[in-house]
Amino acid sequence: MADKQELPYEGRAELRQRLSKPMLDSFELWLKNTYPKVLKRSLMGKAIAYAYSLLPRMKPYLHDGRIFIDNNRCENALRPLVISRKNMLFCGNHEAAENTAIICSLLGSCKERGVNPREWLNDVISKLPYYLAPKSDRDLKELLPDVWRK
């Protein structure tokens, strides 16, 4: 619904407060009321305890429009890496593999945000020495794809 309406983050949060919060509150109440009625070691008891333990992690979704209810975007972004996983075995060492993962993550972020990866990389590489210079008060977060685009 929010995607079709192309709502900004604030609008998504308002929509979630109106539509999703009552459902999540109702679900939480059901968990609290049902748990004492089932055996704690039964499959249902374990499922309810598990769901209840995850509620605090679900609540930020209601207040922050930037958070998505699922991780489909992350999984889709990781799919190319999973496909080339065997090639990654030959990065040389652990540090090189970690650096490769960071670059792939940043380039995936570019793709996700509609930023041209080549333009972003050229610009960031040219600016990086100034950001890393001693006594520089510049924040590296300014170079992340979502901030850089603005």
CSV table of N, CA and C in Angstrom, one decimal:
chain,number,residue,atom,x,y,z
A,1,MET,N,0.8,-1.2,0.0
A,1,MET,CA,0.0,0.0,0.0
A,1,MET,C,0.9,1.3,0.0
A,2,ALA,N,1.8,1.3,0.9
A,2,ALA,CA,2.7,2.5,1.0
A,2,ALA,C,3.6,2.6,-0.2
A,3,ASP,N,4.0,1.4,-0.8
A,3,ASP,CA,4.8,1.5,-2.0
A,3,ASP,C,4.0,2.0,-3.2
A,4,LYS,N,2.8,1.5,-3.3
A,4,LYS,CA,1.9,2.0,-4.4
A,4,LYS,C,1.7,3.5,-4.3
A,5,GLN,N,1.5,4.0,-3.1
A,5,GLN,CA,1.3,5.4,-2.9
A,5,GLN,C,2.5,6.2,-2.9
A,6,GLU,N,3.7,5.5,-3.0
A,6,GLU,CA,5.0,6.2,-2.9
A,6,GLU,C,5.1,7.2,-1.8
A,7,LEU,N,4.7,6.7,-0.6
A,7,LEU,CA,4.7,7.5,0.6
A,7,LEU,C,6.2,7.7,1.1
A,8,PRO,N,6.4,8.9,1.6
A,8,PRO,CA,7.8,9.2,2.2
A,8,PRO,C,7.8,8.4,3.5
A,9,TYR,N,9.0,8.3,4.2
A,9,TYR,CA,9.2,7.5,5.4
A,9,TYR,C,8.2,8.0,6.5
A,10,GLU,N,8.0,9.3,6.6
A,10,GLU,CA,7.1,9.7,7.7
A,10,GLU,C,5.6,9.2,7.4
A,11,GLY,N,5.2,9.2,6.1
A,11,GLY,CA,3.9,8.8,5.8
A,11,GLY,C,3.8,7.3,6.0
A,12,ARG,N,4.8,6.5,5.8
A,12,ARG,CA,4.8,5.1,6.1
A,12,ARG,C,4.6,4.8,7.5
A,13,ALA,N,5.3,5.6,8.4
A,13,ALA,CA,5.2,5.5,9.8
A,13,ALA,C,3.8,5.8,10.3
A,14,GLU,N,3.2,6.8,9.7
A,14,GLU,CA,1.8,7.2,10.1
A,14,GLU,C,0.8,6.1,9.7
A,15,LEU,N,1.0,5.5,8.5
A,15,LEU,CA,0.1,4.5,8.0
A,15,LEU,C,0.3,3.2,8.9
A,16,ARG,N,1.5,2.9,9.3
A,16,ARG,CA,1.7,1.8,10.2
A,16,ARG,C,1.1,2.0,11.5
A,17,GLN,N,1.1,3.2,12.0
A,17,GLN,CA,0.5,3.5,13.3
A,17,GLN,C,-1.0,3.2,13.2
A,18,ARG,N,-1.5,3.6,12.1
A,18,ARG,CA,-3.0,3.5,11.9
A,18,ARG,C,-3.4,2.1,11.7
A,19,LEU,N,-2.7,1.3,10.8
A,19,LEU,CA,-3.1,0.0,10.4
A,19,LEU,C,-2.4,-1.2,11.1
A,20,SER,N,-1.1,-1.1,11.2
A,20,SER,CA,-0.4,-2.2,11.7
A,20,SER,C,-0.3,-2.3,13.3
A,21,LYS,N,-0.3,-1.1,13.9
A,21,LYS,CA,-0.1,-1.1,15.4
A,21,LYS,C,-1.3,-1.8,16.0
A,22,PRO,N,-2.6,-1.6,15.6
A,22,PRO,CA,-3.7,-2.3,16.3
A,22,PRO,C,-3.5,-3.8,16.1
A,23,MET,N,-3.0,-4.3,15.0
A,23,MET,CA,-2.9,-5.7,14.8
A,23,MET,C,-1.8,-6.3,15.6
A,24,LEU,N,-0.7,-5.6,15.7
A,24,LEU,CA,0.5,-6.0,16.5
A,24,LEU,C,0.1,-6.0,18.0
A,25,ASP,N,-0.6,-5.0,18.4
A,25,ASP,CA,-1.1,-4.9,19.8
A,25,ASP,C,-2.1,-6.1,20.1
A,26,SER,N,-2.9,-6.4,19.2
A,26,SER,CA,-3.9,-7.5,19.4
A,26,SER,C,-3.1,-8.8,19.4
A,27,PHE,N,-2.1,-9.0,18.6
A,27,PHE,CA,-1.3,-10.2,18.6
A,27,PHE,C,-0.6,-10.4,19.9
A,28,GLU,N,0.0,-9.3,20.4
A,28,GLU,CA,0.7,-9.3,21.7
A,28,GLU,C,-0.3,-9.7,22.8
A,29,LEU,N,-1.5,-9.1,22.8
A,29,LEU,CA,-2.4,-9.5,23.8
A,29,LEU,C,-2.8,-11.0,23.8
A,30,TRP,N,-3.0,-11.5,22.5
A,30,TRP,CA,-3.3,-12.9,22.4
A,30,TRP,C,-2.2,-13.8,22.9
A,31,LEU,N,-0.9,-13.4,22.6
A,31,LEU,CA,0.2,-14.2,23.1
A,31,LEU,C,0.2,-14.2,24.6
A,32,LYS,N,0.0,-13.0,25.3
A,32,LYS,CA,0.0,-12.9,26.7
A,32,LYS,C,-1.1,-13.8,27.3
A,33,ASN,N,-2.3,-13.8,26.7
A,33,ASN,CA,-3.5,-14.5,27.3
A,33,ASN,C,-3.4,-16.0,27.0
A,34,THR,N,-2.8,-16.4,25.9
A,34,THR,CA,-2.8,-17.8,25.5
A,34,THR,C,-1.6,-18.5,26.2
A,35,TYR,N,-0.5,-17.9,26.4
A,35,TYR,CA,0.7,-18.6,26.9
A,35,TYR,C,0.4,-19.3,28.3
A,36,PRO,N,-0.3,-18.7,29.2
A,36,PRO,CA,-0.6,-19.4,30.5
A,36,PRO,C,-1.5,-20.7,30.3
A,37,LYS,N,-2.2,-20.7,29.2
A,37,LYS,CA,-3.2,-21.8,29.0
A,37,LYS,C,-2.5,-23.1,28.3
A,38,VAL,N,-1.3,-22.9,27.8
A,38,VAL,CA,-0.7,-24.1,27.1
A,38,VAL,C,0.5,-24.6,27.9
A,39,LEU,N,0.9,-25.8,27.6
A,39,LEU,CA,2.1,-26.4,28.2
A,39,LEU,C,3.3,-25.6,27.7
A,40,LYS,N,4.2,-25.2,28.5
A,40,LYS,CA,5.3,-24.4,28.1
A,40,LYS,C,6.3,-25.1,27.2
A,41,ARG,N,6.4,-26.5,27.4
A,41,ARG,CA,7.3,-27.3,26.6
A,41,ARG,C,6.7,-27.9,25.4
A,42,SER,N,5.4,-27.6,25.2
A,42,SER,CA,4.7,-28.0,24.0
A,42,SER,C,5.2,-27.2,22.8
A,43,LEU,N,4.9,-27.7,21.6
A,43,LEU,CA,5.2,-26.9,20.4
A,43,LEU,C,4.6,-25.5,20.4
A,44,MET,N,3.3,-25.5,20.8
A,44,MET,CA,2.6,-24.2,20.9
A,44,MET,C,3.2,-23.3,21.9
A,45,GLY,N,3.5,-23.8,23.1
A,45,GLY,CA,4.2,-23.0,24.1
A,45,GLY,C,5.5,-22.5,23.7
A,46,LYS,N,6.3,-23.3,23.0
A,46,LYS,CA,7.6,-22.8,22.5
A,46,LYS,C,7.4,-21.7,21.4
A,47,ALA,N,6.4,-22.0,20.5
A,47,ALA,CA,6.1,-21.0,19.5
A,47,ALA,C,5.7,-19.6,20.0
A,48,ILE,N,4.8,-19.7,21.0
A,48,ILE,CA,4.3,-18.4,21.6
A,48,ILE,C,5.5,-17.7,22.4
A,49,ALA,N,6.3,-18.5,23.1
A,49,ALA,CA,7.4,-17.9,23.8
A,49,ALA,C,8.4,-17.2,22.8
A,50,TYR,N,8.6,-17.9,21.7
A,50,TYR,CA,9.5,-17.4,20.6
A,50,TYR,C,8.9,-16.1,20.0
A,51,ALA,N,7.7,-16.1,19.7
A,51,ALA,CA,7.0,-15.0,19.1
A,51,ALA,C,7.0,-13.8,20.0
A,52,TYR,N,6.8,-14.1,21.3
A,52,TYR,CA,6.7,-13.0,22.3
A,52,TYR,C,8.1,-12.4,22.5
A,53,SER,N,9.2,-13.2,22.4
A,53,SER,CA,10.5,-12.7,22.6
A,53,SER,C,10.9,-11.8,21.4
A,54,LEU,N,10.3,-12.0,20.3
A,54,LEU,CA,10.6,-11.2,19.1
A,54,LEU,C,9.9,-9.8,19.0
A,55,LEU,N,8.8,-9.7,19.8
A,55,LEU,CA,8.0,-8.5,19.8
A,55,LEU,C,8.8,-7.2,19.9
A,56,PRO,N,9.8,-7.1,20.9
A,56,PRO,CA,10.5,-5.8,21.0
A,56,PRO,C,11.3,-5.5,19.7
A,57,ARG,N,11.7,-6.5,19.0
A,57,ARG,CA,12.4,-6.2,17.7
A,57,ARG,C,11.5,-5.8,16.6
A,58,MET,N,10.2,-6.1,16.7
A,58,MET,CA,9.2,-5.8,15.7
A,58,MET,C,8.7,-4.4,15.9
A,59,LYS,N,8.7,-3.9,17.1
A,59,LYS,CA,8.0,-2.6,17.3
A,59,LYS,C,8.7,-1.4,16.7
A,60,PRO,N,10.0,-1.3,16.5
A,60,PRO,CA,10.6,-0.2,15.8
A,60,PRO,C,10.0,0.0,14.3
A,61,TYR,N,9.5,-1.1,13.8
A,61,TYR,CA,8.9,-1.1,12.4
A,61,TYR,C,7.7,-0.1,12.4
A,62,LEU,N,7.0,0.0,13.5
A,62,LEU,CA,5.8,0.8,13.6
A,62,LEU,C,6.2,2.3,13.6
A,63,HIS,N,7.3,2.7,14.1
A,63,HIS,CA,7.7,4.1,14.3
A,63,HIS,C,8.7,4.7,13.3
A,64,ASP,N,9.3,3.8,12.5
A,64,ASP,CA,10.3,4.2,11.6
A,64,ASP,C,10.0,3.7,10.2
A,65,GLY,N,9.6,4.6,9.3
A,65,GLY,CA,9.2,4.3,7.9
A,65,GLY,C,10.3,3.7,7.1
A,66,ARG,N,11.6,3.8,7.6
A,66,ARG,CA,12.7,3.3,6.8
A,66,ARG,C,12.9,1.8,7.0
A,67,ILE,N,12.3,1.3,8.0
A,67,ILE,CA,12.4,-0.2,8.3
A,67,ILE,C,11.3,-0.9,7.6
A,68,PHE,N,11.7,-2.0,7.0
A,68,PHE,CA,10.7,-2.9,6.3
A,68,PHE,C,10.4,-4.1,7.2
A,69,ILE,N,9.2,-4.6,7.0
A,69,ILE,CA,8.7,-5.8,7.8
A,69,ILE,C,9.4,-7.1,7.4
A,70,ASP,N,10.0,-7.1,6.2
A,70,ASP,CA,10.7,-8.3,5.8
A,70,ASP,C,12.1,-8.0,5.4
A,71,ASN,N,12.9,-9.0,5.0
A,71,ASN,CA,14.2,-8.7,4.6
A,71,ASN,C,14.4,-9.1,3.1
A,72,ASN,N,13.4,-9.1,2.3
A,72,ASN,CA,13.4,-9.5,0.9
A,72,ASN,C,14.5,-8.7,0.2
A,73,ARG,N,14.6,-7.4,0.4
A,73,ARG,CA,15.6,-6.6,-0.3
A,73,ARG,C,17.0,-7.0,0.0
A,74,CYS,N,17.2,-7.4,1.3
A,74,CYS,CA,18.6,-7.9,1.7
A,74,CYS,C,18.9,-9.2,1.0
A,75,GLU,N,17.9,-10.1,1.0
A,75,GLU,CA,18.1,-11.4,0.4
A,75,GLU,C,18.3,-11.3,-1.1
A,76,ASN,N,17.6,-10.4,-1.8
A,76,ASN,CA,17.8,-10.2,-3.2
A,76,ASN,C,19.1,-9.6,-3.5
A,77,ALA,N,19.6,-8.7,-2.6
A,77,ALA,CA,20.9,-8.1,-2.8
A,77,ALA,C,22.0,-9.1,-2.6
A,78,LEU,N,21.8,-10.1,-1.7
A,78,LEU,CA,22.8,-11.1,-1.4
A,78,LEU,C,22.8,-12.2,-2.5
A,79,ARG,N,21.8,-12.4,-3.2
A,79,ARG,CA,21.7,-13.5,-4.2
A,79,ARG,C,22.9,-13.5,-5.1
A,80,PRO,N,23.3,-12.4,-5.7
A,80,PRO,CA,24.5,-12.5,-6.6
A,80,PRO,C,25.8,-13.0,-5.8
A,81,LEU,N,25.9,-12.6,-4.6
A,81,LEU,CA,27.1,-13.0,-3.8
A,81,LEU,C,27.0,-14.5,-3.5
A,82,VAL,N,25.8,-15.0,-3.2
A,82,VAL,CA,25.7,-16.4,-2.9
A,82,VAL,C,26.0,-17.2,-4.2
A,83,ILE,N,25.6,-16.7,-5.3
A,83,ILE,CA,25.9,-17.4,-6.6
A,83,ILE,C,27.4,-17.5,-6.8
A,84,SER,N,28.1,-16.4,-6.5
A,84,SER,CA,29.6,-16.4,-6.7
A,84,SER,C,30.4,-16.8,-5.5
A,85,ARG,N,29.8,-17.4,-4.5
A,85,ARG,CA,30.4,-17.8,-3.3
A,85,ARG,C,31.7,-18.5,-3.5
A,86,LYS,N,31.7,-19.5,-4.4
A,86,LYS,CA,33.0,-20.3,-4.6
A,86,LYS,C,34.1,-19.4,-5.1
A,87,ASN,N,33.8,-18.4,-5.9
A,87,ASN,CA,34.8,-17.6,-6.4
A,87,ASN,C,35.4,-16.7,-5.3
A,88,MET,N,34.6,-16.5,-4.3
A,88,MET,CA,35.1,-15.7,-3.1
A,88,MET,C,36.1,-16.4,-2.3
A,89,LEU,N,36.2,-17.7,-2.4
A,89,LEU,CA,37.1,-18.5,-1.6
A,89,LEU,C,38.5,-18.1,-2.0
A,90,PHE,N,38.7,-17.5,-3.1
A,90,PHE,CA,40.1,-17.2,-3.6
A,90,PHE,C,40.4,-15.7,-3.5
A,91,CYS,N,39.9,-15.1,-2.5
A,91,CYS,CA,40.2,-13.7,-2.2
A,91,CYS,C,41.6,-13.5,-1.8
A,92,GLY,N,42.3,-14.5,-1.3
A,92,GLY,CA,43.6,-14.4,-0.8
A,92,GLY,C,43.7,-14.6,0.7
A,93,ASN,N,43.0,-13.8,1.5
A,93,ASN,CA,43.0,-14.0,2.9
A,93,ASN,C,41.7,-13.4,3.5
A,94,HIS,N,41.6,-13.6,4.8
A,94,HIS,CA,40.4,-13.2,5.5
A,94,HIS,C,40.1,-11.7,5.3
A,95,GLU,N,41.1,-10.9,5.5
A,95,GLU,CA,41.0,-9.4,5.4
A,95,GLU,C,40.5,-9.0,4.0
A,96,ALA,N,41.1,-9.6,2.9
A,96,ALA,CA,40.7,-9.3,1.6
A,96,ALA,C,39.3,-9.7,1.3
A,97,ALA,N,38.9,-10.9,1.9
A,97,ALA,CA,37.5,-11.3,1.7
A,97,ALA,C,36.5,-10.3,2.4
A,98,GLU,N,36.9,-9.8,3.6
A,98,GLU,CA,36.1,-8.9,4.3
A,98,GLU,C,36.0,-7.6,3.5
A,99,ASN,N,37.1,-7.1,2.9
A,99,ASN,CA,37.1,-5.9,2.1
A,99,ASN,C,36.2,-6.1,0.9
A,100,THR,N,36.2,-7.3,0.3
A,100,THR,CA,35.4,-7.6,-0.9
A,100,THR,C,33.9,-7.5,-0.5
A,101,ALA,N,33.6,-8.0,0.7
A,101,ALA,CA,32.2,-8.0,1.1
A,101,ALA,C,31.7,-6.6,1.4
A,102,ILE,N,32.6,-5.7,1.9
A,102,ILE,CA,32.2,-4.3,2.2
A,102,ILE,C,32.0,-3.6,0.8
A,103,ILE,N,32.8,-3.8,-0.1
A,103,ILE,CA,32.7,-3.2,-1.4
A,103,ILE,C,31.4,-3.7,-2.1
A,104,CYS,N,31.1,-5.0,-2.0
A,104,CYS,CA,29.9,-5.5,-2.6
A,104,CYS,C,28.7,-5.0,-1.9
A,105,SER,N,28.7,-4.8,-0.6
A,105,SER,CA,27.6,-4.2,0.1
A,105,SER,C,27.4,-2.8,-0.3
A,106,LEU,N,28.4,-2.0,-0.4
A,106,LEU,CA,28.3,-0.6,-0.8
A,106,LEU,C,27.7,-0.5,-2.3
A,107,LEU,N,28.2,-1.3,-3.2
A,107,LEU,CA,27.7,-1.3,-4.5
A,107,LEU,C,26.3,-1.8,-4.6
A,108,GLY,N,25.9,-2.7,-3.8
A,108,GLY,CA,24.5,-3.2,-3.7
A,108,GLY,C,23.6,-2.1,-3.2
A,109,SER,N,24.2,-1.3,-2.2
A,109,SER,CA,23.4,-0.1,-1.7
A,109,SER,C,23.2,0.9,-2.8
A,110,CYS,N,24.2,1.1,-3.6
A,110,CYS,CA,24.1,2.0,-4.8
A,110,CYS,C,22.9,1.6,-5.6
A,111,LYS,N,22.9,0.3,-6.0
A,111,LYS,CA,21.9,-0.3,-6.9
A,111,LYS,C,20.5,-0.1,-6.2
A,112,GLU,N,20.4,-0.4,-5.0
A,112,GLU,CA,19.1,-0.3,-4.2
A,112,GLU,C,18.6,1.2,-4.2
A,113,ARG,N,19.5,2.1,-4.2
A,113,ARG,CA,19.1,3.5,-4.0
A,113,ARG,C,19.1,4.3,-5.4
A,114,GLY,N,19.3,3.5,-6.5
A,114,GLY,CA,19.3,4.2,-7.8
A,114,GLY,C,20.5,5.1,-8.1
A,115,VAL,N,21.6,4.8,-7.4
A,115,VAL,CA,22.8,5.6,-7.6
A,115,VAL,C,23.7,4.8,-8.6
A,116,ASN,N,24.2,5.5,-9.6
A,116,ASN,CA,25.1,4.9,-10.6
A,116,ASN,C,26.4,4.5,-9.8
A,117,PRO,N,26.7,3.2,-9.7
A,117,PRO,CA,27.8,2.7,-8.9
A,117,PRO,C,29.2,3.3,-9.4
A,118,ARG,N,29.3,3.4,-10.7
A,118,ARG,CA,30.6,3.9,-11.3
A,118,ARG,C,30.8,5.3,-10.9
A,119,GLU,N,29.8,6.2,-11.1
A,119,GLU,CA,29.9,7.6,-10.7
A,119,GLU,C,30.2,7.7,-9.2
A,120,TRP,N,29.4,7.0,-8.4
A,120,TRP,CA,29.6,7.0,-6.9
A,120,TRP,C,31.1,6.6,-6.6
A,121,LEU,N,31.5,5.5,-7.1
A,121,LEU,CA,32.9,5.0,-6.8
A,121,LEU,C,33.9,6.0,-7.2
A,122,ASN,N,33.8,6.6,-8.4
A,122,ASN,CA,34.8,7.5,-8.9
A,122,ASN,C,34.8,8.8,-8.0
A,123,ASP,N,33.7,9.3,-7.6
A,123,ASP,CA,33.6,10.4,-6.8
A,123,ASP,C,34.1,10.1,-5.4
A,124,VAL,N,33.8,9.0,-4.8
A,124,VAL,CA,34.2,8.7,-3.4
A,124,VAL,C,35.7,8.5,-3.4
A,125,ILE,N,36.2,7.8,-4.4
A,125,ILE,CA,37.7,7.5,-4.4
A,125,ILE,C,38.5,8.8,-4.5
A,126,SER,N,37.9,9.8,-5.2
A,126,SER,CA,38.6,11.1,-5.4
A,126,SER,C,38.5,11.9,-4.1
A,127,LYS,N,37.4,11.7,-3.3
A,127,LYS,CA,37.3,12.5,-2.1
A,127,LYS,C,37.8,11.9,-0.8
A,128,LEU,N,38.0,10.6,-0.9
A,128,LEU,CA,38.4,9.8,0.3
A,128,LEU,C,39.7,10.3,1.0
A,129,PRO,N,40.7,10.7,0.2
A,129,PRO,CA,41.9,11.2,0.9
A,129,PRO,C,41.7,12.4,1.8
A,130,TYR,N,40.8,13.3,1.4
A,130,TYR,CA,40.4,14.5,2.2
A,130,TYR,C,39.7,14.1,3.4
A,131,TYR,N,38.9,13.1,3.3
A,131,TYR,CA,38.1,12.6,4.5
A,131,TYR,C,39.0,11.9,5.5
A,132,LEU,N,40.0,11.2,5.0
A,132,LEU,CA,40.9,10.4,5.9
A,132,LEU,C,42.1,11.2,6.4
A,133,ALA,N,42.2,12.5,5.9
A,133,ALA,CA,43.4,13.3,6.3
A,133,ALA,C,43.4,13.6,7.8
A,134,PRO,N,44.5,13.7,8.4
A,134,PRO,CA,44.6,14.0,9.9
A,134,PRO,C,43.9,15.4,10.1
A,135,LYS,N,43.2,15.5,11.2
A,135,LYS,CA,42.5,16.7,11.6
A,135,LYS,C,41.3,17.1,10.7
A,136,SER,N,40.9,16.1,9.9
A,136,SER,CA,39.7,16.3,9.0
A,136,SER,C,38.5,16.1,9.9
A,137,ASP,N,37.6,17.1,9.8
A,137,ASP,CA,36.3,17.0,10.6
A,137,ASP,C,35.2,16.4,9.7
A,138,ARG,N,35.5,15.9,8.6
A,138,ARG,CA,34.5,15.4,7.7
A,138,ARG,C,34.1,14.0,8.2
A,139,ASP,N,32.8,13.7,8.0
A,139,ASP,CA,32.2,12.4,8.5
A,139,ASP,C,32.1,11.5,7.2
A,140,LEU,N,32.7,10.3,7.4
A,140,LEU,CA,32.6,9.3,6.2
A,140,LEU,C,31.2,9.0,5.8
A,141,LYS,N,30.3,9.1,6.7
A,141,LYS,CA,28.9,8.8,6.4
A,141,LYS,C,28.4,9.6,5.2
A,142,GLU,N,29.0,10.8,5.0
A,142,GLU,CA,28.6,11.7,3.9
A,142,GLU,C,28.8,11.0,2.6
A,143,LEU,N,29.7,10.0,2.6
A,143,LEU,CA,30.1,9.3,1.3
A,143,LEU,C,29.2,8.1,1.0
A,144,LEU,N,28.4,7.7,2.0
A,144,LEU,CA,27.5,6.5,1.8
A,144,LEU,C,26.5,6.8,0.7
A,145,PRO,N,26.2,5.8,-0.1
A,145,PRO,CA,25.3,6.0,-1.3
A,145,PRO,C,24.0,6.8,-1.0
A,146,ASP,N,23.4,6.5,0.1
A,146,ASP,CA,22.1,7.2,0.3
A,146,ASP,C,22.2,8.6,0.6
A,147,VAL,N,23.3,9.0,1.3
A,147,VAL,CA,23.6,10.4,1.6
A,147,VAL,C,24.2,11.1,0.4
A,148,TRP,N,25.1,10.4,-0.3
A,148,TRP,CA,25.8,11.0,-1.5
A,148,TRP,C,24.8,11.4,-2.5
A,149,ARG,N,23.8,10.7,-2.7
A,149,ARG,CA,22.8,10.9,-3.8
A,149,ARG,C,22.1,12.3,-3.6
A,150,LYS,N,21.9,12.7,-2.4
A,150,LYS,CA,21.2,13.9,-2.1
A,150,LYS,C,22.1,15.1,-2.3
